[in-house]
């Protein structure tokens, strides 16, 4: 699925921009440029101070958690804030989270806004975005009427905004690609 999206992006004059609530860094891993991704809920690949003593976050590459799977407990040292020595935590937005450092996501949002201003006819391919926390769905709908909402259950969308496809992401992307190729 990621590869298919990359292929489509490579065929477009302005490429693509990813807007995701996923925090797992899979788009980067699949080959999307970091400068073309907005992670609206942050990322598990960065750490920040639990008290947000500064608005800095840093790459979590050096932190290799050794977990006792039976006890579900971290063995060894907890990650620490580089600045004050307090506990460090993932730079992920949680529920009721007032200490999340959002400036990196804000910068990504600025890049996305700047990019989208240069695109004449933006098409949004929305994949598996839930209704419980509708951040991604609301984002897509701002760019109607060319939204393709792909979702096995919550596929409905008003016709002025786009079309809904009631199926899984990979199968839908492959079916669209087949149609694009064979008309
Ligand atoms: Zn700190």
PDB file of C-alpha atoms and ligand atoms in Angstrom:
ATOM      1  CA  UNK A   1       0.000   0.000   0.000  1.00  0.00           C
ATOM      2  CA  UNK A   2       2.760   2.442   0.921  1.00  0.00           C
ATOM      3  CA  UNK A   3       4.571   1.559  -2.315  1.00  0.00           C
ATOM      4  CA  UNK A   4       1.447   2.217  -4.351  1.00  0.00           C
ATOM      5  CA  UNK A   5       1.022   5.642  -2.786  1.00  0.00           C
ATOM      6  CA  UNK A   6       4.679   6.433  -3.479  1.00  0.00           C
ATOM      7  CA  UNK A   7       4.234   5.437  -7.110  1.00  0.00           C
ATOM      8  CA  UNK A   8       1.238   7.727  -7.523  1.00  0.00           C
ATOM      9  CA  UNK A   9       3.122  10.548  -5.831  1.00  0.00           C
ATOM     10  CA  UNK A  10       6.047  10.107  -8.232  1.00  0.00           C
ATOM     11  CA  UNK A  11       3.696  10.577 -11.217  1.00  0.00           C
ATOM     12  CA  UNK A  12       2.370  13.925  -9.989  1.00  0.00           C
ATOM     13  CA  UNK A  13       3.885  17.321 -10.670  1.00  0.00           C
ATOM     14  CA  UNK A  14       3.749  18.305  -7.020  1.00  0.00           C
ATOM     15  CA  UNK A  15       4.192  14.839  -5.585  1.00  0.00           C
ATOM     16  CA  UNK A  16       2.308  14.121  -2.390  1.00  0.00           C
ATOM     17  CA  UNK A  17       2.155  15.143   1.222  1.00  0.00           C
ATOM     18  CA  UNK A  18       1.294  12.748   4.032  1.00  0.00           C
ATOM     19  CA  UNK A  19      -1.024  13.784   6.853  1.00  0.00           C
ATOM     20  CA  UNK A  20      -1.139  11.028   9.446  1.00  0.00           C
ATOM     21  CA  UNK A  21      -2.261  10.389  12.996  1.00  0.00           C
ATOM     22  CA  UNK A  22      -0.005   7.336  13.074  1.00  0.00           C
ATOM     23  CA  UNK A  23       2.954   7.743  15.376  1.00  0.00           C
ATOM     24  CA  UNK A  24       4.980   4.753  14.193  1.00  0.00           C
ATOM     25  CA  UNK A  25       7.137   6.381  11.496  1.00  0.00           C
ATOM     26  CA  UNK A  26       6.080   3.836   8.866  1.00  0.00           C
ATOM     27  CA  UNK A  27       5.707   6.450   6.107  1.00  0.00           C
ATOM     28  CA  UNK A  28       9.342   7.494   6.562  1.00  0.00           C
ATOM     29  CA  UNK A  29      10.390   3.857   6.617  1.00  0.00           C
ATOM     30  CA  UNK A  30       8.476   3.257   3.371  1.00  0.00           C
ATOM     31  CA  UNK A  31      10.452   6.032   1.665  1.00  0.00           C
ATOM     32  CA  UNK A  32       8.350   9.197   2.024  1.00  0.00           C
ATOM     33  CA  UNK A  33      10.533  12.260   2.607  1.00  0.00           C
ATOM     34  CA  UNK A  34      10.380  13.495   6.197  1.00  0.00           C
ATOM     35  CA  UNK A  35       9.830  17.029   4.879  1.00  0.00           C
ATOM     36  CA  UNK A  36       6.595  15.860   3.238  1.00  0.00           C
ATOM     37  CA  UNK A  37       4.935  14.339   6.324  1.00  0.00           C
ATOM     38  CA  UNK A  38       2.755  15.855   9.009  1.00  0.00           C
ATOM     39  CA  UNK A  39       2.374  13.659  12.095  1.00  0.00           C
ATOM     40  CA  UNK A  40      -0.539  15.382  13.807  1.00  0.00           C
ATOM     41  CA  UNK A  41      -0.239  13.238  16.949  1.00  0.00           C
ATOM     42  CA  UNK A  42       3.552  13.263  17.121  1.00  0.00           C
ATOM     43  CA  UNK A  43       5.956  10.358  16.840  1.00  0.00           C
ATOM     44  CA  UNK A  44       7.210   7.487  18.943  1.00  0.00           C
ATOM     45  CA  UNK A  45      10.671   8.047  17.475  1.00  0.00           C
ATOM     46  CA  UNK A  46      11.269  11.187  19.527  1.00  0.00           C
ATOM     47  CA  UNK A  47      11.432  11.809  23.273  1.00  0.00           C
ATOM     48  CA  UNK A  48      10.577  14.880  25.310  1.00  0.00           C
ATOM     49  CA  UNK A  49      10.597  15.893  28.979  1.00  0.00           C
ATOM     50  CA  UNK A  50       7.597  14.606  30.947  1.00  0.00           C
ATOM     51  CA  UNK A  51       7.314  18.079  32.497  1.00  0.00           C
ATOM     52  CA  UNK A  52       7.986  19.836  29.197  1.00  0.00           C
ATOM     53  CA  UNK A  53      10.724  21.878  30.934  1.00  0.00           C
ATOM     54  CA  UNK A  54      11.723  23.026  27.439  1.00  0.00           C
ATOM     55  CA  UNK A  55       9.849  22.753  24.168  1.00  0.00           C
ATOM     56  CA  UNK A  56      12.552  20.464  22.768  1.00  0.00           C
ATOM     57  CA  UNK A  57      12.183  16.886  21.634  1.00  0.00           C
ATOM     58  CA  UNK A  58      15.043  14.670  20.524  1.00  0.00           C
ATOM     59  CA  UNK A  59      15.475  11.536  18.470  1.00  0.00           C
ATOM     60  CA  UNK A  60      14.898   8.336  20.456  1.00  0.00           C
ATOM     61  CA  UNK A  61      17.478   6.356  18.459  1.00  0.00           C
ATOM     62  CA  UNK A  62      19.778   5.977  21.470  1.00  0.00           C
ATOM     63  CA  UNK A  63      17.045   4.547  23.658  1.00  0.00           C
ATOM     64  CA  UNK A  64      16.776   0.780  23.172  1.00  0.00           C
ATOM     65  CA  UNK A  65      14.209  -0.443  25.688  1.00  0.00           C
ATOM     66  CA  UNK A  66      14.797  -3.905  27.076  1.00  0.00           C
ATOM     67  CA  UNK A  67      11.362  -5.142  28.139  1.00  0.00           C
ATOM     68  CA  UNK A  68      10.515  -8.134  30.314  1.00  0.00           C
ATOM     69  CA  UNK A  69       7.627  -9.399  28.172  1.00  0.00           C
ATOM     70  CA  UNK A  70       6.137 -11.556  30.954  1.00  0.00           C
ATOM     71  CA  UNK A  71       6.022  -8.793  33.540  1.00  0.00           C
ATOM     72  CA  UNK A  72       5.510  -6.059  30.929  1.00  0.00           C
ATOM     73  CA  UNK A  73       8.226  -4.118  32.676  1.00  0.00           C
ATOM     74  CA  UNK A  74      11.162  -2.104  31.403  1.00  0.00           C
ATOM     75  CA  UNK A  75      14.529  -3.536  32.427  1.00  0.00           C
ATOM     76  CA  UNK A  76      17.325  -1.066  32.900  1.00  0.00           C
ATOM     77  CA  UNK A  77      17.327   2.694  32.924  1.00  0.00           C
ATOM     78  CA  UNK A  78      14.301   4.832  32.168  1.00  0.00           C
ATOM     79  CA  UNK A  79      14.924   7.545  29.584  1.00  0.00           C
ATOM     80  CA  UNK A  80      15.770  10.922  31.117  1.00  0.00           C
ATOM     81  CA  UNK A  81      15.280  14.526  30.042  1.00  0.00           C
ATOM     82  CA  UNK A  82      18.519  15.924  28.671  1.00  0.00           C
ATOM     83  CA  UNK A  83      17.856  19.271  30.300  1.00  0.00           C
ATOM     84  CA  UNK A  84      16.517  18.652  33.821  1.00  0.00           C
ATOM     85  CA  UNK A  85      16.994  14.919  34.394  1.00  0.00           C
ATOM     86  CA  UNK A  86      13.275  14.216  34.867  1.00  0.00           C
ATOM     87  CA  UNK A  87      11.664  11.272  33.165  1.00  0.00           C
ATOM     88  CA  UNK A  88      11.480  11.462  29.376  1.00  0.00           C
ATOM     89  CA  UNK A  89       8.434  10.310  27.440  1.00  0.00           C
ATOM     90  CA  UNK A  90       7.480   9.736  23.807  1.00  0.00           C
ATOM     91  CA  UNK A  91       6.648  12.896  21.851  1.00  0.00           C
ATOM     92  CA  UNK A  92       3.128  11.533  21.242  1.00  0.00           C
ATOM     93  CA  UNK A  93      -0.101  13.417  21.904  1.00  0.00           C
ATOM     94  CA  UNK A  94      -2.135  11.504  24.499  1.00  0.00           C
ATOM     95  CA  UNK A  95      -5.674  12.182  25.783  1.00  0.00           C
ATOM     96  CA  UNK A  96      -5.902  15.331  27.941  1.00  0.00           C
ATOM     97  CA  UNK A  97      -2.208  15.845  27.351  1.00  0.00           C
ATOM     98  CA  UNK A  98      -1.172  19.402  28.206  1.00  0.00           C
ATOM     99  CA  UNK A  99       2.552  18.717  28.273  1.00  0.00           C
ATOM    100  CA  UNK A 100       2.893  17.450  24.738  1.00  0.00           C
ATOM    101  CA  UNK A 101       5.507  19.421  22.818  1.00  0.00           C
ATOM    102  CA  UNK A 102       3.684  20.177  19.587  1.00  0.00           C
ATOM    103  CA  UNK A 103       6.093  22.522  17.878  1.00  0.00           C
ATOM    104  CA  UNK A 104       7.485  19.856  15.537  1.00  0.00           C
ATOM    105  CA  UNK A 105       3.996  18.912  14.378  1.00  0.00           C
ATOM    106  CA  UNK A 106       3.250  22.637  14.032  1.00  0.00           C
ATOM    107  CA  UNK A 107       6.246  23.060  11.735  1.00  0.00           C
ATOM    108  CA  UNK A 108       5.139  20.067   9.698  1.00  0.00           C
ATOM    109  CA  UNK A 109       1.675  21.651   9.438  1.00  0.00           C
ATOM    110  CA  UNK A 110       3.224  24.873   8.127  1.00  0.00           C
ATOM    111  CA  UNK A 111       5.115  22.924   5.474  1.00  0.00           C
ATOM    112  CA  UNK A 112       1.922  21.145   4.457  1.00  0.00           C
ATOM    113  CA  UNK A 113       0.005  24.432   4.205  1.00  0.00           C
ATOM    114  CA  UNK A 114       2.772  25.967   2.066  1.00  0.00           C
ATOM    115  CA  UNK A 115       2.899  22.911  -0.203  1.00  0.00           C
ATOM    116  CA  UNK A 116      -0.869  22.714  -0.673  1.00  0.00           C
ATOM    117  CA  UNK A 117      -1.031  26.375  -1.761  1.00  0.00           C
ATOM    118  CA  UNK A 118       0.983  25.442  -4.846  1.00  0.00           C
ATOM    119  CA  UNK A 119      -1.232  22.514  -5.871  1.00  0.00           C
ATOM    120  CA  UNK A 120      -4.032  23.293  -8.337  1.00  0.00           C
ATOM    121  CA  UNK A 121      -6.268  20.264  -7.829  1.00  0.00           C
ATOM    122  CA  UNK A 122      -5.528  18.422  -4.656  1.00  0.00           C
ATOM    123  CA  UNK A 123      -6.837  14.874  -4.297  1.00  0.00           C
ATOM    124  CA  UNK A 124      -7.014  13.350  -0.823  1.00  0.00           C
ATOM    125  CA  UNK A 125      -6.758   9.595  -0.409  1.00  0.00           C
ATOM    126  CA  UNK A 126      -7.936   8.917   3.133  1.00  0.00           C
ATOM    127  CA  UNK A 127      -7.114   5.495   4.487  1.00  0.00           C
ATOM    128  CA  UNK A 128      -8.672   3.909   7.553  1.00  0.00           C
ATOM    129  CA  UNK A 129      -9.374   7.165   9.405  1.00  0.00           C
ATOM    130  CA  UNK A 130     -11.637   6.545  12.383  1.00  0.00           C
ATOM    131  CA  UNK A 131     -14.592   8.518  13.683  1.00  0.00           C
ATOM    132  CA  UNK A 132     -13.718   8.277  17.377  1.00  0.00           C
ATOM    133  CA  UNK A 133     -10.920  10.799  17.029  1.00  0.00           C
ATOM    134  CA  UNK A 134     -11.876  12.482  13.757  1.00  0.00           C
ATOM    135  CA  UNK A 135      -8.750  14.638  13.268  1.00  0.00           C
ATOM    136  CA  UNK A 136      -7.836  12.988   9.976  1.00  0.00           C
ATOM    137  CA  UNK A 137     -11.404  12.927   8.625  1.00  0.00           C
ATOM    138  CA  UNK A 138     -11.859  16.627   9.368  1.00  0.00           C
ATOM    139  CA  UNK A 139      -8.562  17.363   7.664  1.00  0.00           C
ATOM    140  CA  UNK A 140      -9.615  15.466   4.512  1.00  0.00           C
ATOM    141  CA  UNK A 141     -13.003  17.135   4.346  1.00  0.00           C
ATOM    142  CA  UNK A 142     -11.399  20.577   4.242  1.00  0.00           C
ATOM    143  CA  UNK A 143     -10.130  19.530   0.808  1.00  0.00           C
ATOM    144  CA  UNK A 144     -13.433  18.328  -0.652  1.00  0.00           C
ATOM    145  CA  UNK A 145     -14.784  17.625  -3.225  1.00  0.00           C
ATOM    146  CA  UNK A 146     -11.909  15.365  -4.255  1.00  0.00           C
ATOM    147  CA  UNK A 147     -11.704  13.076  -1.228  1.00  0.00           C
ATOM    148  CA  UNK A 148     -11.508   9.308  -1.638  1.00  0.00           C
ATOM    149  CA  UNK A 149     -12.462   7.854   1.725  1.00  0.00           C
ATOM    150  CA  UNK A 150     -11.358   4.232   2.046  1.00  0.00           C
ATOM    151  CA  UNK A 151     -12.626   2.450   5.124  1.00  0.00           C
ATOM    152  CA  UNK A 152     -14.135  -1.000   5.674  1.00  0.00           C
ATOM    153  CA  UNK A 153     -16.759   0.402   8.109  1.00  0.00           C
ATOM    154  CA  UNK A 154     -16.863   4.198   8.363  1.00  0.00           C
ATOM    155  CA  UNK A 155     -16.738   4.928   4.646  1.00  0.00           C
ATOM    156  CA  UNK A 156     -19.631   7.385   4.394  1.00  0.00           C
ATOM    157  CA  UNK A 157     -18.935  10.902   3.159  1.00  0.00           C
ATOM    158  CA  UNK A 158     -21.233  13.529   1.728  1.00  0.00           C
ATOM    159  CA  UNK A 159     -21.247  13.537  -2.104  1.00  0.00           C
ATOM    160  CA  UNK A 160     -20.150  17.191  -2.188  1.00  0.00           C
ATOM    161  CA  UNK A 161     -16.973  16.214  -0.366  1.00  0.00           C
ATOM    162  CA  UNK A 162     -16.025  13.015  -2.100  1.00  0.00           C
ATOM    163  CA  UNK A 163     -16.651   9.314  -2.484  1.00  0.00           C
ATOM    164  CA  UNK A 164     -16.478   6.476  -0.010  1.00  0.00           C
ATOM    165  CA  UNK A 165     -15.124   3.015  -0.697  1.00  0.00           C
ATOM    166  CA  UNK A 166     -16.153   0.267   1.732  1.00  0.00           C
ATOM    167  CA  UNK A 167     -13.031  -1.882   1.705  1.00  0.00           C
ATOM    168  CA  UNK A 168      -9.579  -2.242   3.174  1.00  0.00           C
ATOM    169  CA  UNK A 169      -6.736   0.084   2.207  1.00  0.00           C
ATOM    170  CA  UNK A 170      -4.450  -2.220   0.249  1.00  0.00           C
ATOM    171  CA  UNK A 171      -7.214  -3.903  -1.772  1.00  0.00           C
ATOM    172  CA  UNK A 172      -8.724  -0.516  -2.636  1.00  0.00           C
ATOM    173  CA  UNK A 173      -5.423   1.023  -3.718  1.00  0.00           C
ATOM    174  CA  UNK A 174      -4.687  -1.975  -5.917  1.00  0.00           C
ATOM    175  CA  UNK A 175      -8.169  -1.840  -7.468  1.00  0.00           C
ATOM    176  CA  UNK A 176      -7.781   1.884  -8.215  1.00  0.00           C
ATOM    177  CA  UNK A 177      -4.370   1.277  -9.779  1.00  0.00           C
ATOM    178  CA  UNK A 178      -5.848  -1.440 -12.007  1.00  0.00           C
ATOM    179  CA  UNK A 179      -8.541   0.981 -13.184  1.00  0.00           C
ATOM    180  CA  UNK A 180      -5.988   3.730 -13.774  1.00  0.00           C
ATOM    181  CA  UNK A 181      -3.906   1.409 -15.918  1.00  0.00           C
ATOM    182  CA  UNK A 182      -6.684  -0.194 -17.902  1.00  0.00           C
ATOM    183  CA  UNK A 183      -9.221   2.626 -17.975  1.00  0.00           C
TER     184      UNK A 183
HETATM  185 ZN1  LIG B   1      13.131  18.385  31.536  1.00  0.00          ZN
END
